[in-house]
Amino acid sequence: MKKTRRDFLKTAAAGGALMLAPLSASAQQEIKADDEAVGMFYDSTLCVGCKACVSKCKQVNDMAAAPMPGDNDRVWDAPNDLDYRTRNIIKLYKDEQDPTKHAYVKYQCMHCIKPSCVSACPVSAMQKEAGTGIVFYDKNICIGCRYCQVACPFNIPKFEWPETFPKIVKCDLCKFTNLKLKNIPACCEVCPTNAVIFGKRKDLLAEAKRRQAENPGKYEKHIYGEFEVGGTNVIYLAGTSFDNLGFPELEKESAALMSEHVQHTVYKGFIAPVALYGFLAFVALRNRKSAEEVAHEHELEHELEVEIEHELEKEKHEKEGKH
């Protein structure tokens, strides 16, 4: 039976309804970090903006330089933001009303307790390490779909667009480098003011709360990362609002819960995507055959035209010979 456009839209609408269906009670359960989960605690009021963390991260993880415009000799490494050459970055916030007021902020992967990038990855190239909670990437599995980029609420994973064989780049707490060799991420090792420190998340959270209690006028009451998207293993304290520092205002629920809900309803064990890809392959093959048939028809038409022209030319010569 032939499928019409109306039938397709009905099917799509049914799939959309399933995606919008309420999450089950099990899916809505509270997200909790593992007791042994590790992470970082960044205190913006202690950061002096030296960017030692940025330099050391690049050195340890063998990252290419991000030269300034016009620096053809690549003398300066001056990244403006996170990209495929930069896993962590220091930025400056200035108060427009009072230029004397400023604050630094450090950006890198937040290592979410319930990471959306891991949930969205169809081949498990993005993974969360059991126990430590470190979110890391396996380039040998990645198929380059970049779903992790779309799924991340913090816009962290970056893609190596200029490379022949590109991969995703993000902070992994130096899992394969400094953490493996020295039991500490490179940025935390070199920070001269201890603005960023490494440890178990539960201890870091306790330290953040202690500082807030002892210095009520110094810090915002908000500990960023304590509850956002289910909580993150990288947490922040600041002396100004996190909106000023460029952090998104997020819900307490992780988007990973929704993506898993979709997989367990619409996808049902990946059957639907496989069927979809099979259908697309069929369409592509059919279009290819159609194109080949059209090309063959054009070839036959061209041969016929040549033959007709040849006959007309022959007839013309025969008439000229008679005269």
PDB file of C-alpha atoms in Angstrom:
ATOM      1  CA  MET A   1       0.000   0.000   0.000  1.00  0.00           C
ATOM      2  CA  LYS A   2       1.379   3.377  -1.040  1.00  0.00           C
ATOM      3  CA  LYS A   3       2.263   5.768   1.802  1.00  0.00           C
ATOM      4  CA  THR A   4       1.083   9.323   1.380  1.00  0.00           C
ATOM      5  CA  ARG A   5       2.525  12.541   2.813  1.00  0.00           C
ATOM      6  CA  ARG A   6      -0.468  12.631   5.189  1.00  0.00           C
ATOM      7  CA  ASP A   7       0.436   9.142   6.505  1.00  0.00           C
ATOM      8  CA  PHE A   8       4.025  10.277   7.116  1.00  0.00           C
ATOM      9  CA  LEU A   9       2.900  13.362   9.041  1.00  0.00           C
ATOM     10  CA  LYS A  10       0.567  11.235  11.173  1.00  0.00           C
ATOM     11  CA  THR A  11       3.467   8.921  12.045  1.00  0.00           C
ATOM     12  CA  ALA A  12       5.724  11.867  12.881  1.00  0.00           C
ATOM     13  CA  ALA A  13       3.017  13.385  15.083  1.00  0.00           C
ATOM     14  CA  ALA A  14       2.621  10.094  16.942  1.00  0.00           C
ATOM     15  CA  GLY A  15       6.371   9.992  17.586  1.00  0.00           C
ATOM     16  CA  GLY A  16       6.289  13.596  18.810  1.00  0.00           C
ATOM     17  CA  ALA A  17       3.478  12.760  21.218  1.00  0.00           C
ATOM     18  CA  LEU A  18       5.545   9.960  22.706  1.00  0.00           C
ATOM     19  CA  MET A  19       8.494  12.308  23.156  1.00  0.00           C
ATOM     20  CA  LEU A  20       6.294  14.806  24.951  1.00  0.00           C
ATOM     21  CA  ALA A  21       4.716  12.190  27.207  1.00  0.00           C
ATOM     22  CA  PRO A  22       5.349  12.742  30.958  1.00  0.00           C
ATOM     23  CA  LEU A  23       8.447  11.179  32.422  1.00  0.00           C
ATOM     24  CA  SER A  24       7.842   8.124  34.540  1.00  0.00           C
ATOM     25  CA  ALA A  25       8.365   8.261  38.291  1.00  0.00           C
ATOM     26  CA  SER A  26      11.577   6.246  37.918  1.00  0.00           C
ATOM     27  CA  ALA A  27      12.887   8.709  35.329  1.00  0.00           C
ATOM     28  CA  GLN A  28      12.113  11.647  37.614  1.00  0.00           C
ATOM     29  CA  GLN A  29      13.974  10.220  40.591  1.00  0.00           C
ATOM     30  CA  GLU A  30      16.581  12.399  42.248  1.00  0.00           C
ATOM     31  CA  ILE A  31      20.055  12.346  40.740  1.00  0.00           C
ATOM     32  CA  LYS A  32      22.840  11.774  43.249  1.00  0.00           C
ATOM     33  CA  ALA A  33      26.605  11.845  42.797  1.00  0.00           C
ATOM     34  CA  ASP A  34      28.685   8.812  43.685  1.00  0.00           C
ATOM     35  CA  ASP A  35      30.437   9.070  47.042  1.00  0.00           C
ATOM     36  CA  GLU A  36      33.800   8.723  45.308  1.00  0.00           C
ATOM     37  CA  ALA A  37      32.978  11.188  42.494  1.00  0.00           C
ATOM     38  CA  VAL A  38      35.766  13.710  41.941  1.00  0.00           C
ATOM     39  CA  GLY A  39      35.678  17.202  40.533  1.00  0.00           C
ATOM     40  CA  MET A  40      36.898  20.770  40.863  1.00  0.00           C
ATOM     41  CA  PHE A  41      35.885  23.754  42.959  1.00  0.00           C
ATOM     42  CA  TYR A  42      36.569  27.186  41.473  1.00  0.00           C
ATOM     43  CA  ASP A  43      36.433  30.281  43.655  1.00  0.00           C
ATOM     44  CA  SER A  44      36.155  33.296  41.370  1.00  0.00           C
ATOM     45  CA  THR A  45      37.125  35.712  44.153  1.00  0.00           C
ATOM     46  CA  LEU A  46      40.583  34.110  44.398  1.00  0.00           C
ATOM     47  CA  CYS A  47      41.372  34.041  40.675  1.00  0.00           C
ATOM     48  CA  VAL A  48      43.865  36.654  39.453  1.00  0.00           C
ATOM     49  CA  GLY A  49      43.469  35.866  35.758  1.00  0.00           C
ATOM     50  CA  CYS A  50      47.051  34.700  35.233  1.00  0.00           C
ATOM     51  CA  LYS A  51      45.916  31.905  32.864  1.00  0.00           C
ATOM     52  CA  ALA A  52      48.542  29.507  34.153  1.00  0.00           C
ATOM     53  CA  CYS A  53      45.798  26.892  34.108  1.00  0.00           C
ATOM     54  CA  VAL A  54      45.196  27.461  30.389  1.00  0.00           C
ATOM     55  CA  SER A  55      48.890  27.175  29.501  1.00  0.00           C
ATOM     56  CA  LYS A  56      49.519  24.095  31.633  1.00  0.00           C
ATOM     57  CA  CYS A  57      46.427  22.358  30.263  1.00  0.00           C
ATOM     58  CA  LYS A  58      47.671  22.885  26.723  1.00  0.00           C
ATOM     59  CA  GLN A  59      51.164  21.698  27.577  1.00  0.00           C
ATOM     60  CA  VAL A  60      50.071  18.545  29.363  1.00  0.00           C
ATOM     61  CA  ASN A  61      47.376  17.583  26.852  1.00  0.00           C
ATOM     62  CA  ASP A  62      49.414  18.511  23.763  1.00  0.00           C
ATOM     63  CA  MET A  63      47.026  21.156  22.465  1.00  0.00           C
ATOM     64  CA  ALA A  64      47.840  23.375  19.489  1.00  0.00           C
ATOM     65  CA  ALA A  65      48.221  27.137  19.862  1.00  0.00           C
ATOM     66  CA  ALA A  66      45.392  29.544  19.068  1.00  0.00           C
ATOM     67  CA  PRO A  67      47.348  32.532  17.684  1.00  0.00           C
ATOM     68  CA  MET A  68      46.054  36.074  17.560  1.00  0.00           C
ATOM     69  CA  PRO A  69      44.826  37.436  14.200  1.00  0.00           C
ATOM     70  CA  GLY A  70      47.810  38.565  12.170  1.00  0.00           C
ATOM     71  CA  ASP A  71      50.271  36.444  14.155  1.00  0.00           C
ATOM     72  CA  ASN A  72      51.516  34.485  11.138  1.00  0.00           C
ATOM     73  CA  ASP A  73      54.565  33.261  13.034  1.00  0.00           C
ATOM     74  CA  ARG A  74      52.320  31.810  15.765  1.00  0.00           C
ATOM     75  CA  VAL A  75      54.333  33.484  18.518  1.00  0.00           C
ATOM     76  CA  TRP A  76      51.385  34.062  20.836  1.00  0.00           C
ATOM     77  CA  ASP A  77      48.844  31.579  22.117  1.00  0.00           C
ATOM     78  CA  ALA A  78      45.795  33.756  22.725  1.00  0.00           C
ATOM     79  CA  PRO A  79      42.552  31.763  22.703  1.00  0.00           C
ATOM     80  CA  ASN A  80      39.385  33.813  23.090  1.00  0.00           C
ATOM     81  CA  ASP A  81      37.112  30.911  23.907  1.00  0.00           C
ATOM     82  CA  LEU A  82      36.904  27.152  24.168  1.00  0.00           C
ATOM     83  CA  ASP A  83      37.612  25.430  20.863  1.00  0.00           C
ATOM     84  CA  TYR A  84      39.317  22.322  19.511  1.00  0.00           C
ATOM     85  CA  ARG A  85      42.664  23.725  20.722  1.00  0.00           C
ATOM     86  CA  THR A  86      41.535  24.922  24.159  1.00  0.00           C
ATOM     87  CA  ARG A  87      40.016  22.758  26.924  1.00  0.00           C
ATOM     88  CA  ASN A  88      39.742  25.450  29.580  1.00  0.00           C
ATOM     89  CA  ILE A  89      39.700  29.228  29.421  1.00  0.00           C
ATOM     90  CA  ILE A  90      39.767  32.206  31.788  1.00  0.00           C
ATOM     91  CA  LYS A  91      37.474  35.145  30.988  1.00  0.00           C
ATOM     92  CA  LEU A  92      36.994  38.564  32.555  1.00  0.00           C
ATOM     93  CA  TYR A  93      33.744  40.181  33.619  1.00  0.00           C
ATOM     94  CA  LYS A  94      33.667  43.971  34.037  1.00  0.00           C
ATOM     95  CA  ASP A  95      30.850  45.913  35.630  1.00  0.00           C
ATOM     96  CA  GLU A  96      29.683  48.505  33.079  1.00  0.00           C
ATOM     97  CA  GLN A  97      28.448  50.819  35.830  1.00  0.00           C
ATOM     98  CA  ASP A  98      31.625  50.549  37.908  1.00  0.00           C
ATOM     99  CA  PRO A  99      34.803  49.686  35.912  1.00  0.00           C
ATOM    100  CA  THR A 100      36.715  49.062  39.158  1.00  0.00           C
ATOM    101  CA  LYS A 101      34.540  46.010  39.803  1.00  0.00           C
ATOM    102  CA  HIS A 102      35.554  42.911  37.915  1.00  0.00           C
ATOM    103  CA  ALA A 103      35.708  39.153  38.279  1.00  0.00           C
ATOM    104  CA  TYR A 104      37.393  36.284  36.508  1.00  0.00           C
ATOM    105  CA  VAL A 105      35.702  33.045  35.565  1.00  0.00           C
ATOM    106  CA  LYS A 106      37.019  29.681  34.410  1.00  0.00           C
ATOM    107  CA  TYR A 107      35.191  27.632  31.788  1.00  0.00           C
ATOM    108  CA  GLN A 108      35.649  23.926  31.070  1.00  0.00           C
ATOM    109  CA  CYS A 109      33.571  20.755  31.034  1.00  0.00           C
ATOM    110  CA  MET A 110      31.278  20.641  34.069  1.00  0.00           C
ATOM    111  CA  HIS A 111      31.327  16.809  34.344  1.00  0.00           C
ATOM    112  CA  CYS A 112      27.609  16.537  34.976  1.00  0.00           C
ATOM    113  CA  ILE A 113      26.344  13.867  37.356  1.00  0.00           C
ATOM    114  CA  LYS A 114      23.790  12.935  34.680  1.00  0.00           C
ATOM    115  CA  PRO A 115      25.586  14.072  31.493  1.00  0.00           C
ATOM    116  CA  SER A 116      23.384  14.773  28.495  1.00  0.00           C
ATOM    117  CA  CYS A 117      26.325  14.318  26.119  1.00  0.00           C
ATOM    118  CA  VAL A 118      26.745  10.717  27.294  1.00  0.00           C
ATOM    119  CA  SER A 119      23.031  10.050  26.987  1.00  0.00           C
ATOM    120  CA  ALA A 120      22.871  11.549  23.484  1.00  0.00           C
ATOM    121  CA  CYS A 121      25.882   9.691  22.060  1.00  0.00           C
ATOM    122  CA  PRO A 122      24.560   6.776  19.952  1.00  0.00           C
ATOM    123  CA  VAL A 123      27.813   4.782  20.053  1.00  0.00           C
ATOM    124  CA  SER A 124      29.085   5.472  23.618  1.00  0.00           C
ATOM    125  CA  ALA A 125      32.056   7.499  22.410  1.00  0.00           C
ATOM    126  CA  MET A 126      31.217   9.907  25.234  1.00  0.00           C
ATOM    127  CA  GLN A 127      31.321   8.067  28.534  1.00  0.00           C
ATOM    128  CA  LYS A 128      31.076   8.648  32.267  1.00  0.00           C
ATOM    129  CA  GLU A 129      33.626   6.754  34.327  1.00  0.00           C
ATOM    130  CA  ALA A 130      32.050   4.687  37.068  1.00  0.00           C
ATOM    131  CA  GLY A 131      33.032   5.806  40.552  1.00  0.00           C
ATOM    132  CA  THR A 132      34.946   8.994  39.675  1.00  0.00           C
ATOM    133  CA  GLY A 133      32.153  10.486  37.551  1.00  0.00           C
ATOM    134  CA  ILE A 134      34.667  11.824  35.010  1.00  0.00           C
ATOM    135  CA  VAL A 135      33.069  12.433  31.608  1.00  0.00           C
ATOM    136  CA  PHE A 136      35.553  11.490  28.893  1.00  0.00           C
ATOM    137  CA  TYR A 137      35.686  10.809  25.168  1.00  0.00           C
ATOM    138  CA  ASP A 138      36.905   7.833  23.113  1.00  0.00           C
ATOM    139  CA  LYS A 139      37.949   8.988  19.645  1.00  0.00           C
ATOM    140  CA  ASN A 140      38.212   5.398  18.402  1.00  0.00           C
ATOM    141  CA  ILE A 141      34.454   4.914  18.727  1.00  0.00           C
ATOM    142  CA  CYS A 142      33.188   8.343  17.624  1.00  0.00           C
ATOM    143  CA  ILE A 143      31.273   8.534  14.324  1.00  0.00           C
ATOM    144  CA  GLY A 144      31.321  12.341  14.174  1.00  0.00           C
ATOM    145  CA  CYS A 145      27.564  12.889  14.611  1.00  0.00           C
ATOM    146  CA  ARG A 146      28.204  15.733  17.117  1.00  0.00           C
ATOM    147  CA  TYR A 147      25.018  14.957  19.068  1.00  0.00           C
ATOM    148  CA  CYS A 148      27.056  15.614  22.226  1.00  0.00           C
ATOM    149  CA  GLN A 149      27.538  19.213  21.148  1.00  0.00           C
ATOM    150  CA  VAL A 150      23.823  19.727  20.685  1.00  0.00           C
ATOM    151  CA  ALA A 151      22.934  17.987  23.943  1.00  0.00           C
ATOM    152  CA  CYS A 152      25.369  19.820  26.252  1.00  0.00           C
ATOM    153  CA  PRO A 153      23.558  22.582  28.194  1.00  0.00           C
ATOM    154  CA  PHE A 154      26.882  24.388  28.736  1.00  0.00           C
ATOM    155  CA  ASN A 155      28.019  24.332  25.079  1.00  0.00           C
ATOM    156  CA  ILE A 156      31.320  22.654  25.982  1.00  0.00           C
ATOM    157  CA  PRO A 157      32.290  19.902  23.474  1.00  0.00           C
ATOM    158  CA  LYS A 158      34.117  21.298  20.435  1.00  0.00           C
ATOM    159  CA  PHE A 159      34.720  19.699  17.043  1.00  0.00           C
ATOM    160  CA  GLU A 160      38.007  19.726  15.114  1.00  0.00           C
ATOM    161  CA  TRP A 161      36.590  21.218  11.926  1.00  0.00           C
ATOM    162  CA  PRO A 162      39.944  21.856  10.163  1.00  0.00           C
ATOM    163  CA  GLU A 163      41.290  18.329  10.721  1.00  0.00           C
ATOM    164  CA  THR A 164      41.148  15.523   8.156  1.00  0.00           C
ATOM    165  CA  PHE A 165      40.133  13.041  10.844  1.00  0.00           C
ATOM    166  CA  PRO A 166      38.353  15.278  13.381  1.00  0.00           C
ATOM    167  CA  LYS A 167      37.453  14.439  16.949  1.00  0.00           C
ATOM    168  CA  ILE A 168      35.575  16.016  19.833  1.00  0.00           C
ATOM    169  CA  VAL A 169      37.643  18.031  22.318  1.00  0.00           C
ATOM    170  CA  LYS A 170      36.708  18.744  25.934  1.00  0.00           C
ATOM    171  CA  CYS A 171      38.172  18.674  29.440  1.00  0.00           C
ATOM    172  CA  ASP A 172      38.464  15.165  30.901  1.00  0.00           C
ATOM    173  CA  LEU A 173      40.120  16.268  34.159  1.00  0.00           C
ATOM    174  CA  CYS A 174      43.420  15.123  32.621  1.00  0.00           C
ATOM    175  CA  LYS A 175      42.236  11.523  33.024  1.00  0.00           C
ATOM    176  CA  PHE A 176      44.847  10.185  30.592  1.00  0.00           C
ATOM    177  CA  THR A 177      47.643  12.642  31.419  1.00  0.00           C
ATOM    178  CA  ASN A 178      48.249  14.656  34.602  1.00  0.00           C
ATOM    179  CA  LEU A 179      45.613  12.931  36.710  1.00  0.00           C
ATOM    180  CA  LYS A 180      47.012   9.557  35.717  1.00  0.00           C
ATOM    181  CA  LEU A 181      50.605  10.573  36.486  1.00  0.00           C
ATOM    182  CA  LYS A 182      50.184  12.946  39.443  1.00  0.00           C
ATOM    183  CA  ASN A 183      46.637  12.385  40.737  1.00  0.00           C
ATOM    184  CA  ILE A 184      45.635  15.976  40.021  1.00  0.00           C
ATOM    185  CA  PRO A 185      44.415  17.876  36.923  1.00  0.00           C
ATOM    186  CA  ALA A 186      47.030  20.191  35.419  1.00  0.00           C
ATOM    187  CA  CYS A 187      45.026  23.375  36.040  1.00  0.00           C
ATOM    188  CA  CYS A 188      44.658  22.621  39.750  1.00  0.00           C
ATOM    189  CA  GLU A 189      48.340  21.745  40.065  1.00  0.00           C
ATOM    190  CA  VAL A 190      49.622  25.118  38.838  1.00  0.00           C
ATOM    191  CA  CYS A 191      47.053  27.621  40.153  1.00  0.00           C
ATOM    192  CA  PRO A 192      49.117  30.038  42.312  1.00  0.00           C
ATOM    193  CA  THR A 193      46.164  31.181  44.436  1.00  0.00           C
ATOM    194  CA  ASN A 194      44.304  27.863  44.767  1.00  0.00           C
ATOM    195  CA  ALA A 195      41.366  29.460  42.979  1.00  0.00           C
ATOM    196  CA  VAL A 196      40.648  26.013  41.530  1.00  0.00           C
ATOM    197  CA  ILE A 197      41.141  22.905  43.649  1.00  0.00           C
ATOM    198  CA  PHE A 198      40.635  19.196  43.036  1.00  0.00           C
ATOM    199  CA  GLY A 199      39.018  16.598  45.259  1.00  0.00           C
ATOM    200  CA  LYS A 200      35.925  14.542  45.952  1.00  0.00           C
ATOM    201  CA  ARG A 201      32.745  16.391  45.097  1.00  0.00           C
ATOM    202  CA  LYS A 202      31.225  15.944  48.552  1.00  0.00           C
ATOM    203  CA  ASP A 203      34.321  17.496  50.176  1.00  0.00           C
ATOM    204  CA  LEU A 204      34.455  20.346  47.671  1.00  0.00           C
ATOM    205  CA  LEU A 205      30.782  21.115  48.236  1.00  0.00           C
ATOM    206  CA  ALA A 206      31.322  21.142  52.006  1.00  0.00           C
ATOM    207  CA  GLU A 207      34.246  23.553  51.553  1.00  0.00           C
ATOM    208  CA  ALA A 208      32.139  25.867  49.376  1.00  0.00           C
ATOM    209  CA  LYS A 209      29.394  25.968  52.005  1.00  0.00           C
ATOM    210  CA  ARG A 210      31.952  26.618  54.745  1.00  0.00           C
ATOM    211  CA  ARG A 211      33.354  29.635  52.882  1.00  0.00           C
ATOM    212  CA  GLN A 212      29.859  30.993  52.305  1.00  0.00           C
ATOM    213  CA  ALA A 213      28.992  30.676  55.982  1.00  0.00           C
ATOM    214  CA  GLU A 214      32.201  32.337  57.137  1.00  0.00           C
ATOM    215  CA  ASN A 215      32.036  35.173  54.566  1.00  0.00           C
ATOM    216  CA  PRO A 216      28.319  35.947  54.011  1.00  0.00           C
ATOM    217  CA  GLY A 217      29.009  39.312  52.369  1.00  0.00           C
ATOM    218  CA  LYS A 218      31.750  38.076  50.084  1.00  0.00           C
ATOM    219  CA  TYR A 219      29.922  35.433  48.088  1.00  0.00           C
ATOM    220  CA  GLU A 220      26.666  35.002  46.245  1.00  0.00           C
ATOM    221  CA  LYS A 221      24.387  32.602  48.104  1.00  0.00           C
ATOM    222  CA  HIS A 222      24.271  30.407  45.031  1.00  0.00           C
ATOM    223  CA  ILE A 223      26.752  27.521  44.568  1.00  0.00           C
ATOM    224  CA  TYR A 224      26.678  26.962  40.835  1.00  0.00           C
ATOM    225  CA  GLY A 225      26.683  23.288  39.926  1.00  0.00           C
ATOM    226  CA  GLU A 226      25.160  22.064  43.179  1.00  0.00           C
ATOM    227  CA  PHE A 227      21.764  21.495  41.570  1.00  0.00           C
ATOM    228  CA  GLU A 228      21.928  22.650  37.928  1.00  0.00           C
ATOM    229  CA  VAL A 229      20.883  19.867  35.505  1.00  0.00           C
ATOM    230  CA  GLY A 230      20.934  17.389  38.370  1.00  0.00           C
ATOM    231  CA  GLY A 231      24.256  18.637  39.726  1.00  0.00           C
ATOM    232  CA  THR A 232      27.783  18.812  38.303  1.00  0.00           C
ATOM    233  CA  ASN A 233      31.142  17.645  39.621  1.00  0.00           C
ATOM    234  CA  VAL A 234      32.625  21.079  38.900  1.00  0.00           C
ATOM    235  CA  ILE A 235      31.199  23.706  41.263  1.00  0.00           C
ATOM    236  CA  TYR A 236      31.618  27.468  41.596  1.00  0.00           C
ATOM    237  CA  LEU A 237      31.548  30.300  44.111  1.00  0.00           C
ATOM    238  CA  ALA A 238      31.558  33.930  42.997  1.00  0.00           C
ATOM    239  CA  GLY A 239      31.261  37.438  44.362  1.00  0.00           C
ATOM    240  CA  THR A 240      28.898  38.489  41.569  1.00  0.00           C
ATOM    241  CA  SER A 241      25.887  36.837  39.992  1.00  0.00           C
ATOM    242  CA  PHE A 242      26.537  33.876  37.743  1.00  0.00           C
ATOM    243  CA  ASP A 243      24.441  35.572  35.101  1.00  0.00           C
ATOM    244  CA  ASN A 244      27.138  38.276  34.950  1.00  0.00           C
ATOM    245  CA  LEU A 245      29.768  35.574  34.510  1.00  0.00           C
ATOM    246  CA  GLY A 246      27.951  34.100  31.534  1.00  0.00           C
ATOM    247  CA  PHE A 247      26.534  30.945  33.099  1.00  0.00           C
ATOM    248  CA  PRO A 248      23.160  29.785  31.788  1.00  0.00           C
ATOM    249  CA  GLU A 249      20.190  29.609  34.134  1.00  0.00           C
ATOM    250  CA  LEU A 250      19.216  25.940  34.050  1.00  0.00           C
ATOM    251  CA  GLU A 251      16.585  23.680  35.558  1.00  0.00           C
ATOM    252  CA  LYS A 252      17.421  21.154  38.274  1.00  0.00           C
ATOM    253  CA  GLU A 253      16.402  18.245  36.031  1.00  0.00           C
ATOM    254  CA  SER A 254      18.932  16.878  33.568  1.00  0.00           C
ATOM    255  CA  ALA A 255      18.000  16.830  29.883  1.00  0.00           C
ATOM    256  CA  ALA A 256      19.507  13.334  29.848  1.00  0.00           C
ATOM    257  CA  LEU A 257      16.339  12.109  31.526  1.00  0.00           C
ATOM    258  CA  MET A 258      14.302  13.327  28.563  1.00  0.00           C
ATOM    259  CA  SER A 259      16.654  11.827  25.972  1.00  0.00           C
ATOM    260  CA  GLU A 260      16.589   8.467  27.753  1.00  0.00           C
ATOM    261  CA  HIS A 261      12.798   8.716  27.942  1.00  0.00           C
ATOM    262  CA  VAL A 262      12.718   9.231  24.173  1.00  0.00           C
ATOM    263  CA  GLN A 263      15.031   6.259  23.611  1.00  0.00           C
ATOM    264  CA  HIS A 264      12.856   4.029  25.766  1.00  0.00           C
ATOM    265  CA  THR A 265       9.627   5.067  24.021  1.00  0.00           C
ATOM    266  CA  VAL A 266      10.164   6.191  20.447  1.00  0.00           C
ATOM    267  CA  TYR A 267      13.418   4.303  19.847  1.00  0.00           C
ATOM    268  CA  LYS A 268      12.597   1.140  21.804  1.00  0.00           C
ATOM    269  CA  GLY A 269      16.055  -0.344  21.787  1.00  0.00           C
ATOM    270  CA  PHE A 270      17.279   1.544  18.706  1.00  0.00           C
ATOM    271  CA  ILE A 271      14.773  -0.203  16.407  1.00  0.00           C
ATOM    272  CA  ALA A 272      13.310   3.028  15.074  1.00  0.00           C
ATOM    273  CA  PRO A 273      16.643   4.653  14.161  1.00  0.00           C
ATOM    274  CA  VAL A 274      17.762   1.484  12.393  1.00  0.00           C
ATOM    275  CA  ALA A 275      14.473   1.357  10.498  1.00  0.00           C
ATOM    276  CA  LEU A 276      14.838   5.033   9.636  1.00  0.00           C
ATOM    277  CA  TYR A 277      18.401   4.616   8.401  1.00  0.00           C
ATOM    278  CA  GLY A 278      17.308   1.550   6.409  1.00  0.00           C
ATOM    279  CA  PHE A 279      14.510   3.566   4.825  1.00  0.00           C
ATOM    280  CA  LEU A 280      16.897   6.411   3.972  1.00  0.00           C
ATOM    281  CA  ALA A 281      19.322   3.922   2.434  1.00  0.00           C
ATOM    282  CA  PHE A 282      16.470   2.492   0.352  1.00  0.00           C
ATOM    283  CA  VAL A 283      15.475   5.964  -0.844  1.00  0.00           C
ATOM    284  CA  ALA A 284      19.074   6.793  -1.700  1.00  0.00           C
ATOM    285  CA  LEU A 285      19.463   3.537  -3.629  1.00  0.00           C
ATOM    286  CA  ARG A 286      16.167   4.087  -5.448  1.00  0.00           C
ATOM    287  CA  ASN A 287      17.187   7.629  -6.353  1.00  0.00           C
ATOM    288  CA  ARG A 288      20.516   6.343  -7.560  1.00  0.00           C
ATOM    289  CA  LYS A 289      18.792   3.764  -9.777  1.00  0.00           C
ATOM    290  CA  SER A 290      16.416   6.432 -11.066  1.00  0.00           C
ATOM    291  CA  ALA A 291      19.347   8.670 -11.880  1.00  0.00           C
ATOM    292  CA  GLU A 292      21.080   5.837 -13.714  1.00  0.00           C
ATOM    293  CA  GLU A 293      17.904   5.105 -15.685  1.00  0.00           C
ATOM    294  CA  VAL A 294      17.536   8.774 -16.635  1.00  0.00           C
ATOM    295  CA  ALA A 295      21.180   8.903 -17.699  1.00  0.00           C
ATOM    296  CA  HIS A 296      20.677   5.792 -19.823  1.00  0.00           C
ATOM    297  CA  GLU A 297      17.609   7.330 -21.444  1.00  0.00           C
ATOM    298  CA  HIS A 298      19.563  10.489 -22.232  1.00  0.00           C
ATOM    299  CA  GLU A 299      22.319   8.388 -23.729  1.00  0.00           C
ATOM    300  CA  LEU A 300      19.819   6.555 -25.981  1.00  0.00           C
ATOM    301  CA  GLU A 301      18.237   9.861 -26.997  1.00  0.00           C
ATOM    302  CA  HIS A 302      21.663  11.244 -27.882  1.00  0.00           C
ATOM    303  CA  GLU A 303      22.479   8.162 -29.980  1.00  0.00           C
ATOM    304  CA  LEU A 304      19.144   8.488 -31.776  1.00  0.00           C
ATOM    305  CA  GLU A 305      19.757  12.162 -32.486  1.00  0.00           C
ATOM    306  CA  VAL A 306      23.196  11.367 -33.892  1.00  0.00           C
ATOM    307  CA  GLU A 307      21.729   8.627 -36.072  1.00  0.00           C
ATOM    308  CA  ILE A 308      18.986  10.946 -37.378  1.00  0.00           C
ATOM    309  CA  GLU A 309      21.524  13.659 -38.151  1.00  0.00           C
ATOM    310  CA  HIS A 310      23.659  11.097 -39.950  1.00  0.00           C
ATOM    311  CA  GLU A 311      20.693   9.937 -42.069  1.00  0.00           C
ATOM    312  CA  LEU A 312      19.735  13.522 -42.900  1.00  0.00           C
ATOM    313  CA  GLU A 313      23.298  14.309 -43.919  1.00  0.00           C
ATOM    314  CA  LYS A 314      23.430  11.174 -46.092  1.00  0.00           C
ATOM    315  CA  GLU A 315      20.146  12.085 -47.753  1.00  0.00           C
ATOM    316  CA  LYS A 316      21.416  15.619 -48.392  1.00  0.00           C
ATOM    317  CA  HIS A 317      24.579  14.315 -50.107  1.00  0.00           C
ATOM    318  CA  GLU A 318      22.571  11.931 -52.250  1.00  0.00           C
ATOM    319  CA  LYS A 319      20.336  14.805 -53.478  1.00  0.00           C
ATOM    320  CA  GLU A 320      23.345  16.985 -54.237  1.00  0.00           C
ATOM    321  CA  GLY A 321      24.867  14.105 -56.242  1.00  0.00           C
ATOM    322  CA  LYS A 322      21.797  13.749 -58.415  1.00  0.00           C
ATOM    323  CA  HIS A 323      21.909  17.431 -59.307  1.00  0.00           C
TER     324      HIS A 323
END
